[in-house]
Amino acid sequence: MAFTDHCDLYGAVREAGVNRVISHIMTQRPSLFNYATTAVAHDAELWCQPVPHTPDVTNHGNPLFTIVNPLPVLGADAPPVGLNFCAQLTKAEIDFSPGNTIPLPQALNPPLADQHFSLLLRLCGGIECPTQDAINQVPPGGQLSDQRSSTAVPVKEIVLQGRLDCFCLDVIAIGHIQRQMLGAVPSLLAQVDEMDVVGVEPVGLEENMVCYLKTTVNVVLREKLTIAIEKLMLSFSLFGLSTVTLATTPNPPIPNNPAVEDDQVKAFMTMTSV
Amino acid sequence: MSDITLAASANAFEQIFTNIVQNFTYSKSDTASFGPFSASYAIALHLQDGTLTLNNDNTIDVSDLEIVFDTLTVDVCFTLPGWCVGGFCVVPDPWNGCLVPFPGFCIGAFSICPTIDLSGLVSEVTEFDAGLRVNYYVDPARLPGWSDLDAELHGHPNKWQIFINPTLVDINPIDVPATVANILENAVKNAIDSAIPSWVPGWAVDLLWDIIGPILNLIVDLLGIVGDIADWLESLLDDSFNILSFIETAITDYFAGQYPIYEFEDPYPVLEATPTLIPVKIPIRDLTATVDSQEMVVLANVGA
């Protein structure tokens, strides 16, 4: 059976290849996976994990971390008070159906369903725990009245210093890949359907963490990691021809396009002469 | 098992092939001396049509591929000998002398270079057997100290290329039409006509043509042609100027080394650069390309 029995152009990438691509993305665009406040980002001693990166990243002045605002201390507004923190995704690995490299927890109803993928993520992070001396630098109550006056200038936020207590979590997710048109460009978009955070209790805390992480992953996948099918097919020369148009092959004859099967993600395109 | 599998159906492959065929052009000119005459030619041609067949033994056959000579001109330069008519007496004096003498005239030896224009002629590539060739192109302008990203930013990235690699290209001889004899005949006749002084009376011109005899015989004698004039010109182009060989070589070089059917940068960009971030590029390794009767299959790995 030929790859193109029911299409004109076929492209597939095995999970091992996708995992190497993920590794390249993590080392060439580390700021997509590492987030920290300015103080943490600029002090490697404070990072929860080293940030592997290619020499090109620093040679071209690219950041290792995306700088984010300090975590606000709730209720503190005169002045506002924040805490340094960092959040790092240190590992990302995918397993296409049939699942065979990432063991699924019971919460995700193993085995992995057809046409699905599982995802293993390791998240590390920490919040700086300020010392009492640092807390004592916050002016006791005094600036509240000034701030409310009509002539008050905005009060600068105080970011408390302390020790960063890092932790790491393994997160396992399952999802599917769907087609998405980006303008007129057929693209592939991965979407996480369910997620489990290993070893977090109580249930309510885990559910909130899962909700936040799942939302984060899906938003980042949509915004940053939607891949044009043309990219998946290494810009095959048929895409550049003005004499043909290419469209994703419909069902029938291709029941799943893209297909996540045989440890691969596959895409099928049909050509029409102009 | 390879990380990446790409496949293009036979129809898709033919589309790519057609695009390459349509971009082929070739031109050449030359001059040479052949004893009694010299000749020069100019050709400009393109390819059209062509039917592709993919075979299970990893080969490609192309049939019905035509060569269209947009320009095919040949200048044949040779020297016409001189001829003299007269003088003599047209009306003799019965008593003595000549009542109406004709002083006679000569046309001296002169060179002509008639142009034979065969533009529009179509020939055929009778054999086109090929395979696929994978090439890893390293831009010679790339400096040793550059990273792959530096090479891309300077416009000299490495590339994977897949070429159709002809193993045999054979072209039909140029089919010179028989009318070429008339073209040469008219050219010589016009040259002689224009060399005859205007005062020469018609009967003397007729006398001159009688002396010259059949123009075609004159041409054959002057150029040393054995046999048919069309065959002679065909041989001049194909054998003496070796035009067929040049065209075969040009077609082979074009497909095998100048115009890949597929080409992409290595490392391959998967995420584009932003105003502040470099692109994300993945190394592609172990690229292979094969065909069978149904499709072309390209396999590759993602490098570490």
JSON list of C-alpha atoms in Angstrom, two decimals, chain A residues 1-5 7-18 20-21 24-25 28-29 31-32 54 56-57 60-63 224-227 230-238 241 243-244 264 271 273, chain B residues 1-12 15-16 19 22 147-150 153 261-264 268-274 276-284 294-298 300-304:
[
{"chain": "A", "resi": 1, "resn": "MET", "atom": "CA", "xyz": [0.00, 0.00, 0.00]},
{"chain": "A", "resi": 2, "resn": "ALA", "atom": "CA", "xyz": [1.39, 3.36, -1.00]},
{"chain": "A", "resi": 3, "resn": "PHE", "atom": "CA", "xyz": [1.44, 6.36, 1.32]},
{"chain": "A", "resi": 4, "resn": "THR", "atom": "CA", "xyz": [-0.39, 8.37, -1.34]},
{"chain": "A", "resi": 5, "resn": "ASP", "atom": "CA", "xyz": [-3.12, 5.88, -2.28]},
{"chain": "A", "resi": 7, "resn": "CYS", "atom": "CA", "xyz": [-3.91, 11.70, -1.48]},
{"chain": "A", "resi": 8, "resn": "ASP", "atom": "CA", "xyz": [-1.18, 13.46, -3.42]},
{"chain": "A", "resi": 9, "resn": "LEU", "atom": "CA", "xyz": [1.08, 14.51, -0.61]},
{"chain": "A", "resi": 10, "resn": "TYR", "atom": "CA", "xyz": [1.72, 12.70, 2.63]},
{"chain": "A", "resi": 11, "resn": "GLY", "atom": "CA", "xyz": [3.80, 13.76, 5.59]},
{"chain": "A", "resi": 12, "resn": "ALA", "atom": "CA", "xyz": [4.42, 11.98, 8.87]},
{"chain": "A", "resi": 13, "resn": "VAL", "atom": "CA", "xyz": [6.70, 12.52, 11.84]},
{"chain": "A", "resi": 14, "resn": "ARG", "atom": "CA", "xyz": [7.42, 9.89, 14.47]},
{"chain": "A", "resi": 15, "resn": "GLU", "atom": "CA", "xyz": [7.17, 10.71, 18.15]},
{"chain": "A", "resi": 16, "resn": "ALA", "atom": "CA", "xyz": [10.92, 10.29, 18.58]},
{"chain": "A", "resi": 17, "resn": "GLY", "atom": "CA", "xyz": [11.42, 12.99, 15.94]},
{"chain": "A", "resi": 18, "resn": "VAL", "atom": "CA", "xyz": [8.82, 15.25, 17.50]},
{"chain": "A", "resi": 20, "resn": "ARG", "atom": "CA", "xyz": [13.84, 15.93, 19.36]},
{"chain": "A", "resi": 21, "resn": "VAL", "atom": "CA", "xyz": [12.05, 18.91, 17.78]},
{"chain": "A", "resi": 24, "resn": "HIS", "atom": "CA", "xyz": [15.46, 21.93, 19.92]},
{"chain": "A", "resi": 25, "resn": "ILE", "atom": "CA", "xyz": [12.68, 24.41, 20.60]},
{"chain": "A", "resi": 28, "resn": "GLN", "atom": "CA", "xyz": [16.74, 27.60, 21.04]},
{"chain": "A", "resi": 29, "resn": "ARG", "atom": "CA", "xyz": [13.79, 29.47, 22.49]},
{"chain": "A", "resi": 31, "resn": "SER", "atom": "CA", "xyz": [12.18, 32.03, 27.13]},
{"chain": "A", "resi": 32, "resn": "LEU", "atom": "CA", "xyz": [9.08, 30.16, 25.98]},
{"chain": "A", "resi": 54, "resn": "THR", "atom": "CA", "xyz": [22.41, 26.91, 22.31]},
{"chain": "A", "resi": 56, "resn": "ASP", "atom": "CA", "xyz": [23.22, 31.28, 19.39]},
{"chain": "A", "resi": 57, "resn": "VAL", "atom": "CA", "xyz": [20.66, 32.24, 22.05]},
{"chain": "A", "resi": 60, "resn": "HIS", "atom": "CA", "xyz": [22.21, 37.04, 19.68]},
{"chain": "A", "resi": 61, "resn": "GLY", "atom": "CA", "xyz": [21.13, 38.55, 22.98]},
{"chain": "A", "resi": 62, "resn": "ASN", "atom": "CA", "xyz": [18.04, 36.38, 23.35]},
{"chain": "A", "resi": 63, "resn": "PRO", "atom": "CA", "xyz": [16.73, 35.96, 26.92]},
{"chain": "A", "resi": 224, "resn": "LYS", "atom": "CA", "xyz": [3.02, 29.86, 19.80]},
{"chain": "A", "resi": 225, "resn": "LEU", "atom": "CA", "xyz": [3.12, 26.28, 18.61]},
{"chain": "A", "resi": 226, "resn": "THR", "atom": "CA", "xyz": [0.54, 25.93, 15.86]},
{"chain": "A", "resi": 227, "resn": "ILE", "atom": "CA", "xyz": [2.45, 24.31, 13.04]},
{"chain": "A", "resi": 230, "resn": "GLU", "atom": "CA", "xyz": [3.62, 22.93, 5.06]},
{"chain": "A", "resi": 231, "resn": "LYS", "atom": "CA", "xyz": [6.19, 23.02, 7.88]},
{"chain": "A", "resi": 232, "resn": "LEU", "atom": "CA", "xyz": [5.43, 19.45, 8.86]},
{"chain": "A", "resi": 233, "resn": "MET", "atom": "CA", "xyz": [6.12, 18.50, 5.26]},
{"chain": "A", "resi": 234, "resn": "LEU", "atom": "CA", "xyz": [9.41, 20.44, 5.20]},
{"chain": "A", "resi": 235, "resn": "SER", "atom": "CA", "xyz": [8.07, 22.97, 2.67]},
{"chain": "A", "resi": 236, "resn": "PHE", "atom": "CA", "xyz": [7.80, 20.29, 0.00]},
{"chain": "A", "resi": 237, "resn": "SER", "atom": "CA", "xyz": [8.16, 21.84, -3.43]},
{"chain": "A", "resi": 238, "resn": "LEU", "atom": "CA", "xyz": [4.53, 21.23, -4.38]},
{"chain": "A", "resi": 241, "resn": "LEU", "atom": "CA", "xyz": [3.78, 25.71, -7.39]},
{"chain": "A", "resi": 243, "resn": "THR", "atom": "CA", "xyz": [-0.13, 25.54, -11.10]},
{"chain": "A", "resi": 244, "resn": "VAL", "atom": "CA", "xyz": [-1.74, 23.63, -8.25]},
{"chain": "A", "resi": 264, "resn": "GLN", "atom": "CA", "xyz": [3.31, 9.16, 14.29]},
{"chain": "A", "resi": 271, "resn": "MET", "atom": "CA", "xyz": [-3.71, 18.52, -5.15]},
{"chain": "A", "resi": 273, "resn": "SER", "atom": "CA", "xyz": [-4.53, 21.66, -10.90]},
{"chain": "B", "resi": 1, "resn": "MET", "atom": "CA", "xyz": [12.55, 3.68, 11.01]},
{"chain": "B", "resi": 2, "resn": "SER", "atom": "CA", "xyz": [13.02, 7.26, 9.99]},
{"chain": "B", "resi": 3, "resn": "ASP", "atom": "CA", "xyz": [11.61, 10.16, 11.95]},
{"chain": "B", "resi": 4, "resn": "ILE", "atom": "CA", "xyz": [10.15, 11.90, 8.91]},
{"chain": "B", "resi": 5, "resn": "THR", "atom": "CA", "xyz": [8.33, 10.39, 5.95]},
{"chain": "B", "resi": 6, "resn": "LEU", "atom": "CA", "xyz": [7.21, 12.45, 2.99]},
{"chain": "B", "resi": 7, "resn": "ALA", "atom": "CA", "xyz": [5.55, 11.01, -0.08]},
{"chain": "B", "resi": 8, "resn": "ALA", "atom": "CA", "xyz": [4.42, 12.61, -3.32]},
{"chain": "B", "resi": 9, "resn": "SER", "atom": "CA", "xyz": [2.08, 10.74, -5.65]},
{"chain": "B", "resi": 10, "resn": "ALA", "atom": "CA", "xyz": [3.08, 10.11, -9.23]},
{"chain": "B", "resi": 11, "resn": "ASN", "atom": "CA", "xyz": [0.69, 12.93, -10.23]},
{"chain": "B", "resi": 12, "resn": "ALA", "atom": "CA", "xyz": [2.27, 15.32, -7.77]},
{"chain": "B", "resi": 15, "resn": "GLN", "atom": "CA", "xyz": [3.55, 18.45, -11.60]},
{"chain": "B", "resi": 16, "resn": "ILE", "atom": "CA", "xyz": [6.92, 19.20, -10.09]},
{"chain": "B", "resi": 19, "resn": "ASN", "atom": "CA", "xyz": [7.47, 22.94, -13.58]},
{"chain": "B", "resi": 22, "resn": "GLN", "atom": "CA", "xyz": [9.01, 24.69, -18.23]},
{"chain": "B", "resi": 147, "resn": "SER", "atom": "CA", "xyz": [27.05, 28.85, 13.07]},
{"chain": "B", "resi": 148, "resn": "ASP", "atom": "CA", "xyz": [24.10, 27.57, 11.06]},
{"chain": "B", "resi": 149, "resn": "LEU", "atom": "CA", "xyz": [22.16, 30.60, 12.22]},
{"chain": "B", "resi": 150, "resn": "ASP", "atom": "CA", "xyz": [24.94, 32.96, 11.13]},
{"chain": "B", "resi": 153, "resn": "LEU", "atom": "CA", "xyz": [21.39, 35.42, 8.53]},
{"chain": "B", "resi": 261, "resn": "ILE", "atom": "CA", "xyz": [12.90, 19.06, -7.66]},
{"chain": "B", "resi": 262, "resn": "TYR", "atom": "CA", "xyz": [12.97, 19.68, -3.92]},
{"chain": "B", "resi": 263, "resn": "GLU", "atom": "CA", "xyz": [15.18, 21.84, -1.77]},
{"chain": "B", "resi": 264, "resn": "PHE", "atom": "CA", "xyz": [15.04, 23.10, 1.78]},
{"chain": "B", "resi": 268, "resn": "TYR", "atom": "CA", "xyz": [15.11, 23.70, 8.83]},
{"chain": "B", "resi": 269, "resn": "PRO", "atom": "CA", "xyz": [13.22, 26.59, 10.49]},
{"chain": "B", "resi": 270, "resn": "VAL", "atom": "CA", "xyz": [10.19, 25.38, 12.44]},
{"chain": "B", "resi": 271, "resn": "LEU", "atom": "CA", "xyz": [9.54, 28.61, 14.32]},
{"chain": "B", "resi": 272, "resn": "GLU", "atom": "CA", "xyz": [10.19, 31.88, 12.54]},
{"chain": "B", "resi": 273, "resn": "ALA", "atom": "CA", "xyz": [12.30, 34.64, 14.01]},
{"chain": "B", "resi": 274, "resn": "THR", "atom": "CA", "xyz": [10.51, 37.46, 15.76]},
{"chain": "B", "resi": 276, "resn": "THR", "atom": "CA", "xyz": [13.59, 39.97, 19.23]},
{"chain": "B", "resi": 277, "resn": "LEU", "atom": "CA", "xyz": [14.06, 36.21, 18.99]},
{"chain": "B", "resi": 278, "resn": "ILE", "atom": "CA", "xyz": [16.12, 34.02, 16.69]},
{"chain": "B", "resi": 279, "resn": "PRO", "atom": "CA", "xyz": [14.34, 31.35, 14.65]},
{"chain": "B", "resi": 280, "resn": "VAL", "atom": "CA", "xyz": [14.15, 27.80, 15.89]},
{"chain": "B", "resi": 281, "resn": "LYS", "atom": "CA", "xyz": [15.80, 25.45, 13.44]},
{"chain": "B", "resi": 282, "resn": "ILE", "atom": "CA", "xyz": [16.08, 21.70, 13.47]},
{"chain": "B", "resi": 283, "resn": "PRO", "atom": "CA", "xyz": [18.87, 19.72, 11.84]},
{"chain": "B", "resi": 284, "resn": "ILE", "atom": "CA", "xyz": [17.69, 17.23, 9.23]},
{"chain": "B", "resi": 294, "resn": "GLN", "atom": "CA", "xyz": [3.19, 4.96, -7.39]},
{"chain": "B", "resi": 295, "resn": "GLU", "atom": "CA", "xyz": [5.10, 7.69, -5.62]},
{"chain": "B", "resi": 296, "resn": "MET", "atom": "CA", "xyz": [8.29, 9.34, -4.51]},
{"chain": "B", "resi": 297, "resn": "VAL", "atom": "CA", "xyz": [9.21, 8.72, -0.87]},
{"chain": "B", "resi": 298, "resn": "VAL", "atom": "CA", "xyz": [11.58, 10.96, 1.08]},
{"chain": "B", "resi": 300, "resn": "ALA", "atom": "CA", "xyz": [14.87, 11.76, 6.98]},
{"chain": "B", "resi": 301, "resn": "ASN", "atom": "CA", "xyz": [15.76, 11.96, 10.63]},
{"chain": "B", "resi": 302, "resn": "VAL", "atom": "CA", "xyz": [15.69, 14.84, 13.05]},
{"chain": "B", "resi": 303, "resn": "GLY", "atom": "CA", "xyz": [19.21, 15.40, 14.23]},
{"chain": "B", "resi": 304, "resn": "ALA", "atom": "CA", "xyz": [20.14, 15.67, 17.88]}
]
